[in-house]
CSV table of C-alpha atoms in Angstrom, one decimal:
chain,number,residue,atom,x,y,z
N,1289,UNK,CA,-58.5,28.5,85.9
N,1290,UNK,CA,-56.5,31.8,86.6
N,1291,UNK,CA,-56.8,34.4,84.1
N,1292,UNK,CA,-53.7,35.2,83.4
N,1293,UNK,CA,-52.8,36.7,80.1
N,1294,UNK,CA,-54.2,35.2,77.0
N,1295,UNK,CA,-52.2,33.5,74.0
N,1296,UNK,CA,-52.4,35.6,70.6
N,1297,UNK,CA,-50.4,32.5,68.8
N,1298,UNK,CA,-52.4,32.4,65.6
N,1299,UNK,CA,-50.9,35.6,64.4
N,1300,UNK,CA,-47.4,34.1,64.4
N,1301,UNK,CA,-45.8,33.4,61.0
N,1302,UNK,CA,-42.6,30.8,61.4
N,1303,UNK,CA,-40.2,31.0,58.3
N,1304,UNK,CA,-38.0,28.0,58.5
N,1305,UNK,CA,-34.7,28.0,56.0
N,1306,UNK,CA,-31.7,24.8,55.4
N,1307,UNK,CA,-29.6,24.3,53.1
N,1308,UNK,CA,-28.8,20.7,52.7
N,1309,UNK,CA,-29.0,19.6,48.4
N,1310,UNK,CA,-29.9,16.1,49.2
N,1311,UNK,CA,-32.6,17.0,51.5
N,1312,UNK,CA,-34.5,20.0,49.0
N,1313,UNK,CA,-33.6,17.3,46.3
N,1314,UNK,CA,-36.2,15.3,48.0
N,1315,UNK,CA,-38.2,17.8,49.4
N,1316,UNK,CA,-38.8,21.1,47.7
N,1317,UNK,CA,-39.8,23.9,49.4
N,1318,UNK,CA,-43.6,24.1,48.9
N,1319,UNK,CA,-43.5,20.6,50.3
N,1320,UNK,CA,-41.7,21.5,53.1
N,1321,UNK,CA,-43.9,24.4,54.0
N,1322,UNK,CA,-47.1,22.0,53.5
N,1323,UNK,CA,-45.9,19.4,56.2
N,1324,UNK,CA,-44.8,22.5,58.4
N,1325,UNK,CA,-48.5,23.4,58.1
N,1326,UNK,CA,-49.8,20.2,58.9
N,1327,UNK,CA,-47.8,20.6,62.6
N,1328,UNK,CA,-48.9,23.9,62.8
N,1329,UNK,CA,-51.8,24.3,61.4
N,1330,UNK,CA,-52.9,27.8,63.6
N,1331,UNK,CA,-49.6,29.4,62.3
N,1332,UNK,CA,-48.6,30.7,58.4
N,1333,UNK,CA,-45.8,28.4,57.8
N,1334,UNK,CA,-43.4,29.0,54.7
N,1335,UNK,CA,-40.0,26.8,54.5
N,1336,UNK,CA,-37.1,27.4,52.1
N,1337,UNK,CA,-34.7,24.5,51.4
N,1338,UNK,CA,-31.6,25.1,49.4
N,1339,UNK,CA,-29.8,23.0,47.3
N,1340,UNK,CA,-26.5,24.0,48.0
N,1341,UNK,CA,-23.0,22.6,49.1
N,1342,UNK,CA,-22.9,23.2,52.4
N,1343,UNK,CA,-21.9,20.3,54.6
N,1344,UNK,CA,-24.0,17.2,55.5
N,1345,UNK,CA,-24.9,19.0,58.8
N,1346,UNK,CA,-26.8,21.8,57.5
N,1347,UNK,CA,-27.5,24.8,59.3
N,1348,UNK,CA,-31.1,25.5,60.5
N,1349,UNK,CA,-32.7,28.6,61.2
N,1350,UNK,CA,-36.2,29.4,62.3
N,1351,UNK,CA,-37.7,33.2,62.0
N,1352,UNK,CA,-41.3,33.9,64.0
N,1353,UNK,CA,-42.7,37.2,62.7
N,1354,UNK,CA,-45.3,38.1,65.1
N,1355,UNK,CA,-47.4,41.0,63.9
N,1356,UNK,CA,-47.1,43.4,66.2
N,1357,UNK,CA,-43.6,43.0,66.9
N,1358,UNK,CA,-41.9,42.2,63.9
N,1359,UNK,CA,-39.6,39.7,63.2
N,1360,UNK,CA,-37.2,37.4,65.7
N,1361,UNK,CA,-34.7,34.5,64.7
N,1362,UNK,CA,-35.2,32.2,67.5
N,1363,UNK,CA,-32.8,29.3,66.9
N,1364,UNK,CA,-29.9,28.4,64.9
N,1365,UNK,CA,-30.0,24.4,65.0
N,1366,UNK,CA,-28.3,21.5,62.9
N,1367,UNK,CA,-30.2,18.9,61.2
N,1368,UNK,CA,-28.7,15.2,61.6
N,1369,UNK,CA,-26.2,14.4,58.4
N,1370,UNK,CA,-27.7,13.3,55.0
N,1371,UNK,CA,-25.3,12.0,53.2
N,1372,UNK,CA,-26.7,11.0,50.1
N,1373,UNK,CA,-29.5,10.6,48.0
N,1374,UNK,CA,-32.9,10.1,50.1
N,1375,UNK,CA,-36.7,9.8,49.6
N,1376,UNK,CA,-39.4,12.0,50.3
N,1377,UNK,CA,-40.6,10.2,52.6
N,1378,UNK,CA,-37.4,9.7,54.6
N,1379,UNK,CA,-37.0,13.8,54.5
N,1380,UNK,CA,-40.1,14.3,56.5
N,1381,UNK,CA,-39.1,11.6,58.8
N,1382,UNK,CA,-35.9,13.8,58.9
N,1383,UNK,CA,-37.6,17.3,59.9
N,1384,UNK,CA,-39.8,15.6,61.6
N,1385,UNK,CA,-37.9,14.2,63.9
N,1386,UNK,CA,-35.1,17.1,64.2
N,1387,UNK,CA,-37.3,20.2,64.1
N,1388,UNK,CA,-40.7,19.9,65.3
N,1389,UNK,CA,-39.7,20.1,69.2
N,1390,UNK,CA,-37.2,23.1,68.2
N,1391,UNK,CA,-39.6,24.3,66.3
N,1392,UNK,CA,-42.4,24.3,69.3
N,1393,UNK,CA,-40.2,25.3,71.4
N,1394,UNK,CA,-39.2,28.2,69.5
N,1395,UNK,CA,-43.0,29.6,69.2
N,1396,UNK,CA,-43.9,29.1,73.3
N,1397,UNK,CA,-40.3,30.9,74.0
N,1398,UNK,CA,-41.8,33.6,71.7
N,1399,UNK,CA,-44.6,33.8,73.5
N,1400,UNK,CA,-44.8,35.0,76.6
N,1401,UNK,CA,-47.5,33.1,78.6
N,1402,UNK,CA,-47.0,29.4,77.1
N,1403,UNK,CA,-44.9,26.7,78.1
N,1404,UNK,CA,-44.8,23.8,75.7
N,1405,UNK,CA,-45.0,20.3,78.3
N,1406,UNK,CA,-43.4,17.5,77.7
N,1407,UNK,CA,-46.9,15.4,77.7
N,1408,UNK,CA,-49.5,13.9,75.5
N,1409,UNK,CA,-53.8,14.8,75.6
N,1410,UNK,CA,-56.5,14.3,75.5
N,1411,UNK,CA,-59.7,16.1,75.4
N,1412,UNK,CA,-63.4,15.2,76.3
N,1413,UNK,CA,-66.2,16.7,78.3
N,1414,UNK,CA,-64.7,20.3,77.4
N,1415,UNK,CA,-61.4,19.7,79.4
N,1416,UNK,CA,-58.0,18.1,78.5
N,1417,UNK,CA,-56.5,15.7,80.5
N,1418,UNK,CA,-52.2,15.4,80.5
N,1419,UNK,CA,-50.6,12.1,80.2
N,1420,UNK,CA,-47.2,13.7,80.9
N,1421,UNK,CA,-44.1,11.3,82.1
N,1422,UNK,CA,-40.6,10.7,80.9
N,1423,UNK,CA,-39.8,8.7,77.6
N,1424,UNK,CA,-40.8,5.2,77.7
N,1425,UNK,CA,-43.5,5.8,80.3
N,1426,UNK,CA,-46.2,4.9,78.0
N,1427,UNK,CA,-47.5,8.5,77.1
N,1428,UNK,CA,-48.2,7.4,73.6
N,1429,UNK,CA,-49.9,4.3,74.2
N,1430,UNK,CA,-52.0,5.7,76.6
N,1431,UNK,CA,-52.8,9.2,74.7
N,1432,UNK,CA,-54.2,5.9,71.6
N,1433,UNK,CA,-56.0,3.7,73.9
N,1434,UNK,CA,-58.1,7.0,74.7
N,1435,UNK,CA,-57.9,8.6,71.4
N,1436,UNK,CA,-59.6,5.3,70.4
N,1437,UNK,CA,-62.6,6.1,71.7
N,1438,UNK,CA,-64.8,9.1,71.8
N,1439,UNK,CA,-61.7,11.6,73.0
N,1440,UNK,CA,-60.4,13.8,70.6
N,1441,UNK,CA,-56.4,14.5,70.8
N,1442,UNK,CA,-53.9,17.0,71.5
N,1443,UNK,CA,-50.6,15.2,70.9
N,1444,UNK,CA,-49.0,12.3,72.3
N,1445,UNK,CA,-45.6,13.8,73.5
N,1446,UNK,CA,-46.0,17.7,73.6
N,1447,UNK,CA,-48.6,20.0,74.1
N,1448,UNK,CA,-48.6,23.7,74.6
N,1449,UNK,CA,-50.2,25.2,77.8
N,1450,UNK,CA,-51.1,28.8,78.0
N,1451,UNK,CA,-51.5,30.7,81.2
N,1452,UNK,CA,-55.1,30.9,80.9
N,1453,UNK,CA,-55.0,26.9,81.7
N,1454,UNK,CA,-55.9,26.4,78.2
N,1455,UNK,CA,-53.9,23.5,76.3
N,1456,UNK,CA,-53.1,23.9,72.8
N,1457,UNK,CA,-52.6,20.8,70.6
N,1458,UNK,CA,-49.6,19.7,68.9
N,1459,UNK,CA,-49.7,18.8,65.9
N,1460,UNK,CA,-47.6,16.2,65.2
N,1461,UNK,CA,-48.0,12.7,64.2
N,1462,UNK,CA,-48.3,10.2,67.0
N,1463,UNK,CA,-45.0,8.1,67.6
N,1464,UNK,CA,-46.1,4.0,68.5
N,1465,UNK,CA,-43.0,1.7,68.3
N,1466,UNK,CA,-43.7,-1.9,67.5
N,1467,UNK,CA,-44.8,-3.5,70.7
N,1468,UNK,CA,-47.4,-1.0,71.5
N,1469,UNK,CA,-48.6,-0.7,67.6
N,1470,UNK,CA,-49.2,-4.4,68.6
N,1471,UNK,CA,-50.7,-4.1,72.2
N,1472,UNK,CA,-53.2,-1.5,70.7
N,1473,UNK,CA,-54.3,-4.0,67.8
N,1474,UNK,CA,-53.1,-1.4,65.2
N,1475,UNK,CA,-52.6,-1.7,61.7
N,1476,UNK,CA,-49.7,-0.3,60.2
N,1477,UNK,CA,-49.9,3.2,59.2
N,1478,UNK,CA,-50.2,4.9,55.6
N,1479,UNK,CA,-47.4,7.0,56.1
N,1480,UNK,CA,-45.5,3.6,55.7
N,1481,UNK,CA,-45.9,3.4,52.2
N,1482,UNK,CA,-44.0,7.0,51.8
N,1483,UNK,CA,-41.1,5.6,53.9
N,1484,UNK,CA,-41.7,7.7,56.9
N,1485,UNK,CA,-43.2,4.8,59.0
N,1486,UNK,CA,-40.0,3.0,60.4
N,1487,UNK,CA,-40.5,2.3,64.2
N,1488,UNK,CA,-41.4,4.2,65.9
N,1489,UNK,CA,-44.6,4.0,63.4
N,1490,UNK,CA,-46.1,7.7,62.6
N,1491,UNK,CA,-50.0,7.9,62.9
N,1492,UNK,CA,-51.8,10.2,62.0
N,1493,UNK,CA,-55.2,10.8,64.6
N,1494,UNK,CA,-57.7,9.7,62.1
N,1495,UNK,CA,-56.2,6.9,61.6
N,1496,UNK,CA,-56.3,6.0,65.4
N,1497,UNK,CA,-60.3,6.7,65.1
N,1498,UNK,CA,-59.6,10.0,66.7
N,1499,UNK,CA,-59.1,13.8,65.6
N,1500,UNK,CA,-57.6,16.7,66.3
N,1501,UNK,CA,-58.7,18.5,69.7
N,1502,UNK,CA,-59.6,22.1,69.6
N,1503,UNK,CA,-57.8,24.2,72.4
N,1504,UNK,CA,-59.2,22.6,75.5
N,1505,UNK,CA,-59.5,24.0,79.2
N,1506,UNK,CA,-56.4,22.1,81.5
N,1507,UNK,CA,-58.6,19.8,84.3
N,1508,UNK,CA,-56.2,16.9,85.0
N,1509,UNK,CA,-52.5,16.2,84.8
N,1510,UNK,CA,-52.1,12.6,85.1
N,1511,UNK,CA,-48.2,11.5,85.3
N,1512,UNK,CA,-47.6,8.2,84.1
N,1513,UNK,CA,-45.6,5.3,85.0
N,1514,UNK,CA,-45.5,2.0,83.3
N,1515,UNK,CA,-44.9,-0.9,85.8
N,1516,UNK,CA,-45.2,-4.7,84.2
N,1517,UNK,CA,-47.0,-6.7,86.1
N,1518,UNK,CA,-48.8,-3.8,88.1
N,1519,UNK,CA,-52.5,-3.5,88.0
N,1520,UNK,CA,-53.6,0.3,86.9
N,1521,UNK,CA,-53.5,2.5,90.2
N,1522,UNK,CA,-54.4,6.1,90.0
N,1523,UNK,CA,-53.5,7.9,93.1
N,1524,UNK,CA,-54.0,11.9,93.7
N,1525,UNK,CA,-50.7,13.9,93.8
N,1526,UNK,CA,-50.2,17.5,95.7
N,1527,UNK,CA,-49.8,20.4,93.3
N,1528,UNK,CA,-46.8,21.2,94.5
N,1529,UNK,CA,-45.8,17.8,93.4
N,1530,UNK,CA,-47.1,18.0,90.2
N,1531,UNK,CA,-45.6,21.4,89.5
N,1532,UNK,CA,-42.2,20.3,90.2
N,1533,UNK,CA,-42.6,17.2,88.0
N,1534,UNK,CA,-43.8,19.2,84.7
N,1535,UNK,CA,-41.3,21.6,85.6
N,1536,UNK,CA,-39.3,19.0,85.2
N,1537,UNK,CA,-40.0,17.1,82.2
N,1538,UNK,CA,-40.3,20.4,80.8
N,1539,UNK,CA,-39.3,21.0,77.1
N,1540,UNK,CA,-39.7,25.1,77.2
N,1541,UNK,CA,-38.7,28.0,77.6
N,1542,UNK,CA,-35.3,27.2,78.9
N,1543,UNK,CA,-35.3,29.6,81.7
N,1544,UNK,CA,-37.4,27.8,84.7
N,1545,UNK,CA,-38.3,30.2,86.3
N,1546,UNK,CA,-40.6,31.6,83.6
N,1547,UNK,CA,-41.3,28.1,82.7
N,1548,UNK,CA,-42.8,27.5,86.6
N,1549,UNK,CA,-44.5,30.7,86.7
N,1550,UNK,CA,-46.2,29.7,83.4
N,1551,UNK,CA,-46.7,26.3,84.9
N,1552,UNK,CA,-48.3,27.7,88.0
N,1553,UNK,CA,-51.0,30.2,86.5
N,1554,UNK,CA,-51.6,27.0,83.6
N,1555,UNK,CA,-52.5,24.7,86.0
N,1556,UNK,CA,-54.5,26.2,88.6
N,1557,UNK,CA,-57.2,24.7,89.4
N,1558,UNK,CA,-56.3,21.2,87.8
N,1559,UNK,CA,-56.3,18.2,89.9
N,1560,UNK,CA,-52.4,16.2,89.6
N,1561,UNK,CA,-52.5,12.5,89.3
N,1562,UNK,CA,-49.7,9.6,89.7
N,1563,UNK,CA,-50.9,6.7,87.6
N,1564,UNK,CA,-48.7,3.2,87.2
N,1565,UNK,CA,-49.9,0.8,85.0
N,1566,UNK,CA,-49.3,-2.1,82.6
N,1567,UNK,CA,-51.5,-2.3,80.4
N,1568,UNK,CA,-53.0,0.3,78.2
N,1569,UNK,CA,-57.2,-1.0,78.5
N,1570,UNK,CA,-57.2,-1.1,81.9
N,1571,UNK,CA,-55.3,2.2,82.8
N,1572,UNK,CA,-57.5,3.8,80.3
N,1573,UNK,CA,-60.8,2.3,82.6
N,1574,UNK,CA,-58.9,3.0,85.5
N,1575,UNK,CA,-58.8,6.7,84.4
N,1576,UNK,CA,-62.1,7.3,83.4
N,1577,UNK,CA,-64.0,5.7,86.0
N,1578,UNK,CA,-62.4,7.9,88.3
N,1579,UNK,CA,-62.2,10.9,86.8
N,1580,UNK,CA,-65.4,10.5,85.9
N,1581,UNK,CA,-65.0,10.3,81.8
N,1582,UNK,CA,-67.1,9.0,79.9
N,1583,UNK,CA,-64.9,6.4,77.0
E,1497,UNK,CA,-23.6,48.1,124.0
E,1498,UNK,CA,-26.6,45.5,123.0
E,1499,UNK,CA,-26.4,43.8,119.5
E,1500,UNK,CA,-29.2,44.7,117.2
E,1501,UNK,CA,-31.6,41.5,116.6
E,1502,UNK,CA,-31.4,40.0,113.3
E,1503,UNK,CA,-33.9,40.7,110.6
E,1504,UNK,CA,-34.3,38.2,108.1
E,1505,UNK,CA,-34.6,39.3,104.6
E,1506,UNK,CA,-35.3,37.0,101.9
E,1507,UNK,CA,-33.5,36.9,98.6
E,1508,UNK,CA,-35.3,38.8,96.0
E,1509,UNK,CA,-34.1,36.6,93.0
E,1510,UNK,CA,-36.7,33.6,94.4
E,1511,UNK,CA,-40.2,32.7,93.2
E,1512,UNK,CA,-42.6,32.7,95.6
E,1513,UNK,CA,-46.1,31.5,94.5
E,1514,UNK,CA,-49.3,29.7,95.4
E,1515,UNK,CA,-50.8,26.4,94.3
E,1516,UNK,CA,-53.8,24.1,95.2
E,1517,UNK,CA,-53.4,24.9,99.0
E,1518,UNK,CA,-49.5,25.3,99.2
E,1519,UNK,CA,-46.9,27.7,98.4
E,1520,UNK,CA,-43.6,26.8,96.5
E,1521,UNK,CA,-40.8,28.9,96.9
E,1522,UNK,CA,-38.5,28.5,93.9
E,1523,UNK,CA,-34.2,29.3,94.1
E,1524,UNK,CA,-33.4,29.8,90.4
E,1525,UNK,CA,-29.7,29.6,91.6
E,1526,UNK,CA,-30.0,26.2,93.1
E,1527,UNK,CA,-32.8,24.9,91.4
E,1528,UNK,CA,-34.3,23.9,94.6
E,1529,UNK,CA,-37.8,24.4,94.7
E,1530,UNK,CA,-39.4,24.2,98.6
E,1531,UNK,CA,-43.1,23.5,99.6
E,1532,UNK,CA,-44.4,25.6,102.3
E,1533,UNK,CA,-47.1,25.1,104.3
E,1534,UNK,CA,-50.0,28.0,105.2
E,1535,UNK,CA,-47.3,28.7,108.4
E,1536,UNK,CA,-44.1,28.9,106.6
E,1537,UNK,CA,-45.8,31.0,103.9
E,1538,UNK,CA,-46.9,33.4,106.3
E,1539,UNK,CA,-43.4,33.0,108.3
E,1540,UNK,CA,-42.2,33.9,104.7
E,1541,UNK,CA,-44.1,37.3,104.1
E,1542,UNK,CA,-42.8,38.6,107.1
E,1543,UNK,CA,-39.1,38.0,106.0
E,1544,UNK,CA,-38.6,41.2,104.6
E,1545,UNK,CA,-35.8,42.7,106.7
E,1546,UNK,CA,-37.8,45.3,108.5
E,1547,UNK,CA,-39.0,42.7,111.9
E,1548,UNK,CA,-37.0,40.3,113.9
E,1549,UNK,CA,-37.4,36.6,114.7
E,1550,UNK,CA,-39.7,37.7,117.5
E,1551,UNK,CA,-41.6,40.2,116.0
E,1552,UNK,CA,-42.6,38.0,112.9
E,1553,UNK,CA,-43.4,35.0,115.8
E,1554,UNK,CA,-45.7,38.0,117.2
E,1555,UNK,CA,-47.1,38.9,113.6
E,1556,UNK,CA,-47.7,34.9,113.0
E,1557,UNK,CA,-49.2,34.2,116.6
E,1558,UNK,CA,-51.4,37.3,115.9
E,1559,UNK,CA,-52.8,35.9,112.4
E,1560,UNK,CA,-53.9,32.7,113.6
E,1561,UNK,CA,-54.9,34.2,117.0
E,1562,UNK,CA,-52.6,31.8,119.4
E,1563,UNK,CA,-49.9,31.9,121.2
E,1564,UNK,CA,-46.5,30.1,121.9
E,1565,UNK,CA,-45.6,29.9,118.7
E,1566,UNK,CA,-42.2,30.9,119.0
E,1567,UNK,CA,-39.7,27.6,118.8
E,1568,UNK,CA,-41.8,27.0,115.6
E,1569,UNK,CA,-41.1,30.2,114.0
E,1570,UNK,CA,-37.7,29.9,115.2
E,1571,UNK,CA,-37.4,26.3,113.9
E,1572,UNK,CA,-39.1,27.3,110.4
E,1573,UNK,CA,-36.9,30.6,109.7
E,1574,UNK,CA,-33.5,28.2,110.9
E,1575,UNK,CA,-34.6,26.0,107.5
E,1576,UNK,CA,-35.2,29.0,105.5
E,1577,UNK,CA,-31.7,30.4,106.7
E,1578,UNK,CA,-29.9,26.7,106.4
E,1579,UNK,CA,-31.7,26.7,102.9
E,1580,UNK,CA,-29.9,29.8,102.2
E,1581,UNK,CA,-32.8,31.5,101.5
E,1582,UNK,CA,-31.8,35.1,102.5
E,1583,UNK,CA,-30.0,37.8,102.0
E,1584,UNK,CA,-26.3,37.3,103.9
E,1585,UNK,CA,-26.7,39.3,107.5
């Protein structure tokens, strides 16, 4: 791995601020900043929800205070309309689902040598492998059927890479619609009975047998396509390839050319995979027998 | 009166970096990013407006210790020039 710059992101304090009355009716402010925490557990989080009448698209902004620096409004953003009365539960489906990319991607354009990739991980062995591909390509599932065994995880849709080829988890709740909740042989997940479990079902990693990775060391970057019918083929892909492809599926900074640069000095050294598969078992033996993982 | 030989001179706005055992060259304004072999990214290092086509074919030959390597450097700056990879002449 290069040794580039490293990441000082547990300094960073991230204020988030709406005003929306039916959504800090449901969720009050300490709440807010709890579930904040639970995504970002390496940051101080604090949230401030107004009740006030401001129209059902609320305004959003997010602060990062970053000790040495002081402080920087990243992002103004709107949250999708509530327009009445909802649950708790339904509230942090709400932010969850309209603020915890923005709110990633806020911190990694804050800091100057991550890029936050558009992939899920895995960790084992001392290194994290990426399951990176567009939506639909079976990141999730995958990211389970390995968190299901002796892998820890770093999130099944984003991660944050460093430019010391270090991956940073995500935290964020793993996203399994119906048929691969089925395929896996999943029950349905306690966050159901809070309301925030509509499909796409929210799971937490301990209740996918897993855990929470620690920041991991980047080794392979596998991109993933789901073919029915297929039978699991991993094939080796040139870095250049694989550069251009997270470039690609990219979710920060904005500005690619600092996102390839970061890209570059975060993957150095990794090996770049094309995988097509069907189903999630046999991609997952696929995988580890040769990469050499032990499952 | 002879016409001075053209030096190419690549943009300065593009990316030009190394990984696993290839260079990418990357055009913010187009978005294009190219893949360069060991050859082009030497080829490349020379573009820098100070040596022709013939002196950088020289500079190239030189590196790998070979010669008649000419209609390939030729062939590999006529890519980098329909790419519109440098600076206008």
């Amino acid at each position: 791995m290069s040794s580039g710059d490293s990441a000082t992101i547990r300094s960073t304090r991230v204020d988030f601020s709406c005003g929306n009355a039916h959504l800090a009716a449901a969720l009050p402010s300490e709440r807010a900043a709890a579930w904040l925490n639970t995504l970002l557990p390496e940051h101080r989080t604090s949230a401030t929800l107004e009740p006030t009448e401001m129209q059902p698209h609320s305004a959003v902004d997010f602060s990062i205070e970053q000790t040495s620096e002081g402080w920087f409004v990243l992002d103004h953003g709107l949250l999708p309309a509530v327009r009445g009365p909802i649950g708790e539960g339904q509230a942090w489906g709400v932010l969850e689902r309209a603020l915890a990319d923005r709110l990633a991607l806020g911190l990694v354009s804050s800091l100057e040598p991550a890029v936050l990739v558009h992939a899920g991980g895995v960790a084992a062995d001392g290194g994290a492998v990426l399951i990176a591909g567009v939506s639909g390509s079976g990141k999730s599932s995958l990211v389970t059927a390995f968190a299901s065994t002796s892998f820890s995880v770093l999130g099944d849709d984003a991660v944050v890479l460093t430019t010391d080829g270090r991956v940073h988890p995500f935290h964020r709740p793993f996203k399994l619609h119906e048929g691969a909740r089925r395929q896996l042989g999943l029950a349905r997940p306690a966050s159901e009975a809070v309301g925030a479990g509509a499909d796409p079902w929210l799971y937490q990693p301990e209740e996918l047998g897993s855990k929470w990775s620690d920041p991991a060391p980047l080794r392979d970057v596998i991109f993933a396509r789901r073919e029915p019918g297929t039978d699991a083929r991993l094939t080796e892909e040139l870095p250049a390839v694989g550069t251009r492809l997270l470039l690609d599926l990219g979710l920060g900074p904005v500005d690619r050319t600092h996102a390839l640069s970061r890209i570059i000095d975060g993957t150095q050294g990794a090996r770049f995979w094309a995988l097509r598969f069907d189903r999630c078992d046999l991609a997952r033996e696929v995988v580890a027998g040769q990469l050499g993982l032990e499952v | 009166m002879l016409e001075e030989a053209w030096r190419p001179q690549g943009r300065d706005d593009l990316i030009f970096r190394k990984t696993g055992d290839e260079w990418l060259l990357y055009d913010p304004a187009s978005d294009d990013i190219h893949v360069l072999n060991l050859t082009a990214a030497l080829v490349w290092s020379f573009c820098t407006g100070e040596q022709d086509v013939d002196e950088i074919a020289a500079e190239v030959a030189k590196a790998f210790d070979t010669e008649g390597t000419e209609a390939d450097i030729q062939e590999i700056i006529d890519e980098f020039q329909a790419a519109g990879l440098f600076f206008d002449e």
